Amino acid sequence: MAVWLTDGQYRIVQAVCARLIPTDQDPGATEAGVVDYIDGLLGAFSFDPPRIWAGGPFSGRTGGDGAFASFHRLGPLDELAWRTRIEGSRGLPEREWNGPVRGLQEIYAEGLDRLGADFADAGGDEQDRRLRADEEFTRQVYGHACEGMYGAPEYGGNRAGLGWAYIGFEGDVQPRGYSDEEVSGP
Amino acid sequence: MTARDFDAIIVGSGPGGSTAADVLTAAGWSVVVFEKGRNHLIDTGDPTRLSTDFSNDEIKFMIRHFLGPDPLLEPRTFRREESDGDRTHVGEVNNVASTVGGGGPHADGKVPRFREDDFRMLSEWGPVEGASVADWPIGYEDLEPAYAEAERLIGVAGEAGANPFAAPRSGPYPMPPGPPMYGALITSDAAERHGWHPYPAPTAVNSVPYDDRPACNNCGFCAFFGCPIHAKGDPVASLRRALLTGRAELRPETFVSRIMVRDGRATGVEYRGPDGQARTETAGHVIVAAGGMETPRLLLLSGLEHPMIGRNLMFHLQTYVMGALPVRVHGHKGRSVTHVHDDFVVPDAASLAAAREAGLPWFKGGMVEHAGPAHPILEAKLAPWGPGHKDAMRRSQMREHLWGFCMQGEDLPQPSNRVDLDPSVRDVRGVPALRVTYRPHAHEQAASAYYGPMMEDCLRTAGAEWALTYAAPGAFDPVPMSRHVAGTARMGTDPAHSVCDPWGRLHDVPNVVVADSSLFPTGAGYGPTLTLVALAIRNMGALAPHRGG
Ligand SMILES: Cc1cc2nc3c(=O)[nH]c(=O)nc-3n(C[C@H](O)[C@H](O)[C@H](O)COP(=O)(O)OP(=O)(O)OC[C@H]3O[C@@H](n4cnc5c(N)ncnc54)[C@H](O)[C@@H]3O)c2cc1C
Ligand code: SF4
């Protein structure tokens, strides 16, 4: 079911996200499918058009057509930028106008290796210890986890708007918007 | 169209370039607008149709650079001063969107006019050591008709007479102000108790249907997002009008790499279109509206040698005073800013005394915006990970409770603050990146230190449990991010001390006309957009009778 991650890596990312944004009385990263957001970013170019920018103007959640689901086509430079960012420059001269760029895929593959193949089965305290020991990678995954928890569901995470619901955020509201009373009142 | 069919080439489709296209096509000129970014704004085949690409999507706009420039493709570099070496930072430096419409669709469009004294800072307030304070070659009264026209063309909502510090106006705003945000009502009330004069921010957002576009419905994804329903008028209104004349051609994804100059006249430009091929286009005039940072870059790439090009770069020193209000202020409902106050724009006896104590003859603050952050991914990234995360997000100290002020502190121009070409960093096309060398003057730092505590007090009056002040750029994050830029091709009467003449023409190449905030001799404590649009209306209006060159 994963797009880019191997099954083993998928389990590790899922376990990492469960530590970063845990499940308590409210759903956490696991229920919101945050791992699928991250997998979808790393594998954005497995889709046509690539899953970089969701469409517009409306998602259909408060009216209008569900256009977010139709992702934008990338221009040639957009594709170059996002392939370089995700896949890395890989020694290709056309991607190295300012020198080599490490891609997210490589950063994840190496980071997940460091966390250990047994990460998903380790105890919570041990998982936290390993995450703290690799602060830079953990920061990066945490940033993506936040995007996957609180971003638009069309990117693969925030399943059924669970991330928005528990914080009382309505998400995108076009074309309904907010009434003047909702803006100016308590 | 064949090459010679264009009376003018316009570089950049932001508020400045779109206004130039509007005014010149209305006067019968044929123009081509080159824009390096993509078109997500308007159907060029049928300009009555506005695009559907904008959306309430935090990932697309705040994280994935949908409106550009992508800092990987087009890095900028930064250093505080020359002694730092070639650069200390590569990536984003005060980026404004690079797309059809420029920063216009991206901005939330607070568009105040400058005041009378903003045009004569040297004669009114006097010189300041280390700064190149200057008078503008024109006064407020010269620009007033163009200000009124600009407000009408882009559609501005506001309340005439509500701001006691405002310069005189020839008429009311075209639209009444939109609804005030709850948080802004609370801080406005507190500000009034401190003797200040908050008023509804003049905003280039429809409060009622206007110019065939709908009223804003307060969706809350405003600053940094394009408007999905096109309630923002700047600059879509001007661009649409220009295209509808049939005399404007818009070429997105087209980067102008050089203005071709022979014997003191521009003959055209060299550009690269979507296919990456270098080509040229000729025209009688070249209008440069690439924005306050890209305009000097292009002039330098063109080999123009005036020593003032790129110098006197001004941003705003932004003083943020934020605190947690006990009530939920729901900053995600409504536009980004609905109230402002101008009390710190005007020096008084106490501020003059504080200035002298800081070793300065005077200082000015800037317009103060009442606002708070609104987006959940932003809040989440600042929250801790682990067991505390969910509680922090439920309490939402930031998105739901944080509220306060942002003062757009006037920057003084300094010749050493500048844009030049980085010696080795390149953009994706292999063209030298622009480099910023910038450090704030003691003037704006003293003003920030003086007004910051007053705003903190006021926030406590408003009920904040705590308040803190943060001035940006600061010692820890020196890279400017104000999104306001000015001064890099200053206009004036003396060719030795200014790049452009009082009509925006390069002293050295008079058929090249600058139409953005690069022209500003001083920056004022207000966003630059309405003033640069008004200047473009005035300057292009004066140019229009000289179509042949
Ligand atoms: C979030 C945000 C909020 C803002 N809020 C406000 C506000 O409230 N009030 C205010 O006054 N201002 C605000 N601004 C700033 C405002 O966006 C700018 O002042 C305004 O866009 C400047 O207009 P301009 O036409 O001079 O330049 P720009 O809008 O920067 O347009 C220049 C265009 O030229 C293009 N270009 C540059 N170089 C080349 C080249 N070589 N070839 C081809 N094309 C080129 C660029 O891609 C760009 O589209 C805000 C900005 C942002 C990002
Ligand atoms: S708040 Fe209003 S102007 Fe801003 S994006 Fe939403 S609808 Fe458009």
PDB file of N, CA and C in Angstrom, chain B residues 61 92 291-292 470 540:
ATOM      1  N   PHE B  61       0.560  26.868  -0.241  1.00  0.00           N
ATOM      2  CA  PHE B  61       1.015  28.263  -0.266  1.00  0.00           C
ATOM      3  C   PHE B  61       2.101  28.581   0.759  1.00  0.00           C
ATOM      4  N   GLU B  92      16.021  32.019   0.935  1.00  0.00           N
ATOM      5  CA  GLU B  92      15.029  33.088   0.851  1.00  0.00           C
ATOM      6  C   GLU B  92      15.563  34.347   1.507  1.00  0.00           C
ATOM      7  N   GLY B 291      10.141  44.648  -9.106  1.00  0.00           N
ATOM      8  CA  GLY B 291      10.122  44.656  -7.641  1.00  0.00           C
ATOM      9  C   GLY B 291      11.412  45.262  -7.100  1.00  0.00           C
ATOM     10  N   GLY B 292      11.356  45.708  -5.849  1.00  0.00           N
ATOM     11  CA  GLY B 292      12.457  46.481  -5.268  1.00  0.00           C
ATOM     12  C   GLY B 292      13.790  45.766  -5.220  1.00  0.00           C
ATOM     13  N   TYR B 470       9.490  41.451  20.044  1.00  0.00           N
ATOM     14  CA  TYR B 470      10.495  40.837  19.210  1.00  0.00           C
ATOM     15  C   TYR B 470      10.671  41.705  17.964  1.00  0.00           C
ATOM     16  N   MET B 540       3.452  56.905 -15.743  1.00  0.00           N
ATOM     17  CA  MET B 540       3.036  56.339 -17.031  1.00  0.00           C
ATOM     18  C   MET B 540       2.090  57.305 -17.747  1.00  0.00           C
TER      19      MET B 540
END
